[in-house]
XYZ file of C-alpha atoms in Angstrom:
303
model
C 97.615 90.615 127.170
C 98.047 94.216 125.629
C 96.721 97.147 127.562
C 96.251 100.271 125.791
C 95.478 103.822 127.255
C 94.072 106.472 124.892
C 94.790 109.655 127.143
C 93.009 112.723 126.373
C 92.314 116.029 127.910
C 88.970 115.029 129.335
C 89.148 111.248 129.555
C 91.174 108.275 129.605
C 89.931 105.266 127.622
C 91.521 101.768 128.438
C 91.415 98.602 126.313
C 92.782 95.266 126.831
C 93.556 93.107 123.749
C 94.260 89.213 123.621
C 96.914 87.622 121.336
C 94.499 87.520 118.440
C 94.041 91.287 118.913
C 90.461 90.965 119.928
C 89.287 93.581 122.593
C 88.419 91.806 125.718
C 87.676 94.812 128.174
C 87.003 98.506 128.009
C 86.702 101.172 130.557
C 86.536 104.951 130.654
C 87.763 107.461 133.219
C 87.936 111.096 133.744
C 91.457 112.385 133.027
C 93.025 114.032 136.321
C 94.602 117.056 134.303
C 96.057 118.795 137.195
C 97.294 116.332 139.779
C 100.222 114.167 138.771
C 99.965 111.527 141.542
C 96.135 111.010 140.881
C 96.987 110.556 137.339
C 99.642 107.963 138.174
C 97.215 106.214 140.467
C 94.267 106.165 138.047
C 96.630 104.258 135.532
C 98.116 102.064 138.145
C 94.492 101.095 139.593
C 93.271 100.105 136.191
C 96.435 97.985 135.445
C 95.927 96.224 138.727
C 92.242 95.687 138.332
C 92.673 93.945 134.892
C 95.667 92.008 135.842
C 93.564 90.447 138.392
C 90.464 90.011 136.258
C 92.348 88.702 133.211
C 94.904 86.716 135.460
C 97.892 88.145 133.536
C 100.519 90.795 133.708
C 99.504 93.095 131.005
C 102.096 94.993 128.611
C 101.165 98.793 128.815
C 101.172 101.313 126.102
C 99.925 104.896 126.319
C 98.900 107.315 123.538
C 98.457 110.934 124.208
C 98.793 114.434 122.591
C 102.371 115.022 123.288
C 105.993 114.487 122.248
C 108.546 112.729 124.399
C 111.973 114.397 124.110
C 114.576 111.853 122.771
C 117.386 112.919 124.970
C 115.903 112.797 128.454
C 112.269 111.400 128.186
C 110.595 114.471 129.345
C 107.008 114.776 127.918
C 105.900 117.945 126.535
C 102.048 118.244 126.309
C 99.680 121.242 126.502
C 96.454 119.249 127.032
C 97.418 117.400 130.206
C 99.285 119.803 132.309
C 100.087 117.567 135.121
C 102.296 115.348 132.998
C 103.882 118.094 131.137
C 107.610 118.320 131.760
C 107.513 114.895 133.558
C 109.473 111.701 132.752
C 105.904 109.955 132.708
C 106.938 106.647 130.946
C 109.933 106.012 133.241
C 107.919 106.987 136.587
C 105.026 104.835 135.472
C 107.136 101.921 134.530
C 108.537 101.944 137.980
C 105.295 102.280 139.631
C 103.879 99.252 137.646
C 107.025 97.240 137.795
C 106.994 96.787 134.054
C 108.246 98.333 130.874
C 105.843 101.060 129.528
C 105.504 102.093 126.003
C 104.506 105.763 125.062
C 103.535 107.509 121.891
C 101.951 110.498 120.280
C 98.192 109.863 119.739
C 98.688 110.318 115.994
C 101.159 107.441 115.851
C 98.812 105.353 117.711
C 96.083 106.010 115.186
C 98.317 105.016 112.259
C 99.649 101.709 114.242
C 95.826 100.675 114.929
C 95.287 100.871 111.182
C 98.631 99.458 110.019
C 97.771 96.206 112.111
C 94.429 95.722 110.393
C 94.197 92.316 108.618
C 93.825 93.754 105.259
C 97.101 95.765 105.426
C 99.242 94.280 108.028
C 101.801 92.922 105.600
C 102.281 96.193 103.984
C 105.969 97.650 104.464
C 104.827 101.152 105.067
C 101.763 102.819 106.239
C 101.375 106.668 106.811
C 98.496 108.019 108.579
C 97.199 111.782 108.156
C 94.493 113.202 110.437
C 92.627 116.037 108.758
C 90.848 117.583 111.727
C 91.521 120.667 113.583
C 94.980 120.249 112.637
C 97.026 117.979 110.475
C 98.434 115.092 112.579
C 100.422 112.484 110.980
C 102.610 109.365 111.683
C 104.436 106.474 110.031
C 104.523 102.663 110.583
C 107.401 100.653 108.958
C 107.083 96.764 109.036
C 104.465 97.016 111.875
C 106.342 99.351 113.988
C 106.003 103.183 114.806
C 109.021 105.105 113.305
C 109.496 108.189 115.536
C 112.695 109.318 114.261
C 115.667 110.930 116.091
C 113.701 113.786 117.722
C 110.266 111.916 117.986
C 108.803 113.990 115.280
C 108.732 111.927 112.066
C 105.507 112.038 110.503
C 104.757 115.745 111.930
C 103.961 116.739 108.537
C 101.360 119.444 109.722
C 104.433 121.540 110.447
C 106.067 121.178 107.009
C 105.797 124.621 105.108
C 103.601 124.984 101.959
C 105.290 124.255 98.753
C 105.867 127.034 96.099
C 103.101 125.378 93.877
C 100.523 125.731 96.734
C 101.531 129.462 97.191
C 100.977 130.095 93.461
C 97.643 128.343 93.558
C 96.560 130.541 96.585
C 96.782 133.540 94.284
C 97.920 137.132 94.623
C 96.428 137.769 98.179
C 97.348 134.444 100.281
C 96.320 134.233 103.853
C 99.608 134.194 105.913
C 98.409 132.062 108.763
C 100.353 131.741 112.009
C 100.781 128.244 113.597
C 101.059 127.320 117.264
C 104.511 126.386 116.663
C 105.409 129.939 116.231
C 106.160 129.656 112.459
C 103.777 130.778 109.435
C 103.022 128.862 106.314
C 102.463 125.352 108.127
C 100.590 123.001 106.029
C 98.086 122.201 109.100
C 96.588 125.641 108.875
C 95.701 125.205 105.151
C 95.033 121.621 104.382
C 93.248 120.466 107.592
C 89.643 120.645 108.261
C 90.100 123.886 109.910
C 91.988 125.078 107.100
C 89.202 124.071 104.713
C 86.798 126.542 106.480
C 89.662 129.414 106.617
C 90.297 129.228 102.955
C 86.643 129.216 101.914
C 85.943 132.311 103.950
C 89.101 133.925 102.460
C 88.303 133.311 98.974
C 84.506 133.664 99.287
C 83.901 136.276 102.100
C 81.630 134.070 104.067
C 82.246 132.111 106.972
C 80.843 128.412 106.857
C 81.649 125.135 108.586
C 83.016 122.169 106.450
C 79.761 120.163 106.836
C 77.749 122.969 105.061
C 80.583 123.683 102.361
C 80.370 119.959 101.481
C 76.675 119.659 101.546
C 76.554 122.888 99.288
C 78.998 120.993 97.061
C 76.900 117.929 96.839
C 73.869 119.899 95.923
C 75.662 121.511 93.049
C 76.227 124.975 94.504
C 78.536 126.742 91.937
C 80.744 128.440 94.622
C 81.213 125.309 96.746
C 81.996 123.314 93.643
C 84.612 125.880 92.593
C 86.136 125.906 96.011
C 86.199 122.265 96.465
C 88.041 121.884 93.049
C 90.574 124.478 94.282
C 90.945 122.592 97.740
C 91.374 119.293 96.254
C 94.237 120.693 93.824
C 95.899 122.236 96.852
C 95.660 119.074 99.069
C 97.048 117.183 95.972
C 100.188 119.289 95.721
C 101.010 119.191 99.443
C 100.582 115.535 99.625
C 102.632 115.146 96.411
C 105.503 116.688 98.376
C 104.977 114.622 101.466
C 104.606 111.255 99.545
C 107.691 112.061 97.646
C 109.779 112.354 100.747
C 108.187 109.531 102.592
C 107.080 107.050 99.797
C 104.522 105.280 101.734
C 102.900 102.053 100.268
C 99.427 102.828 101.816
C 98.016 106.070 103.260
C 95.169 106.180 105.796
C 93.254 109.274 106.188
C 91.411 110.186 109.683
C 89.695 113.152 111.241
C 86.499 114.885 110.074
C 87.552 116.010 106.553
C 88.432 112.195 105.892
C 84.465 111.677 105.753
C 84.404 113.652 102.676
C 84.099 110.664 100.140
C 85.133 112.837 97.267
C 88.831 112.854 98.506
C 89.063 109.043 97.413
C 88.254 109.737 93.939
C 89.924 113.067 93.375
C 93.389 112.482 95.177
C 94.594 109.389 93.324
C 93.821 111.277 89.906
C 95.510 114.508 90.914
C 98.454 113.636 93.074
C 100.474 111.960 90.322
C 101.088 115.273 88.628
C 103.111 116.252 91.776
C 105.120 113.118 92.235
C 108.395 112.177 90.339
C 107.628 110.557 86.922
C 108.789 107.050 88.123
C 106.504 107.206 91.189
C 102.947 105.818 91.667
C 100.488 107.326 94.095
C 100.060 105.323 97.090
C 96.835 103.456 97.774
C 94.446 106.108 99.891
C 91.900 104.810 102.105
C 89.502 105.829 104.914
C 90.400 104.996 108.560
C 88.528 101.723 109.799
C 88.718 102.107 113.442
C 87.506 105.752 114.215
C 87.485 106.787 117.845
C 88.869 103.388 118.905
C 91.848 103.671 116.960
C 93.701 105.448 119.726
C 93.435 102.731 122.466
C 93.963 100.031 119.845
C 97.314 101.660 118.577
C 98.427 102.207 122.125
C 98.045 98.776 122.976
C 99.820 97.535 119.894
C 102.869 99.359 120.621
C 103.989 96.267 122.555
C 103.438 94.177 119.380
C 106.337 92.612 117.593
C 105.816 92.082 113.846
């Protein structure tokens, strides 16, 4: 049995999956954000409870918004203060008397999609979350590829390419990122970036839903802006795909619900790839909010 924990700043979602990858149990509890021992106890109680109910010793995986340092296992996360700076995986493994897998929540999102029956045999799957920021992750042959420093797939902190700066024009917004740099992709081609750039170019603050509705209604300003944004996104994704060369790309986050992406991007991206390269298949994420807990559980799967 595979246990997954999708750990967020307000709630922890638990899921148990059998060997056919069917979900057989679900539970949600509040996240003890400030009390480390209580946090550990919440996880331990859920594991013990479902070990007894399901008559097994479940394999445990955690997905959360953070990065585990490669050299010492210390977890870095801003959303859950009580586990920040702790060796959570090792401590929890001793408490549960079993190995524990831990990954960034974006990697869990991708892993969940990569184990879908329709693409399970694909050699490489990239996931991109176009939400408040730009999250990303890579799965090769059914397993998360985290890289030497656990930051593989963190494409949101790549810099805007020169073609993108030219497209932004003579007065591009120089946006600072939470990582301390300027020009990070996530500030421009995320859902939030979509709104920021609209206001910068057209002098009016609107949320993404309203901009898209205006576009669908044929509003000239929205149509012009969406055409610009699609080209900007294609330029940036062309750079990313050249570096990573995925077979399949899965899009999640709020902006991924804009269906026009799936017509426009395959048409535009090839201009920004090497001549011998083909654009990967781009599809919308299938599992939505359940992807995090699925992916966390699937950290223990072996292809």
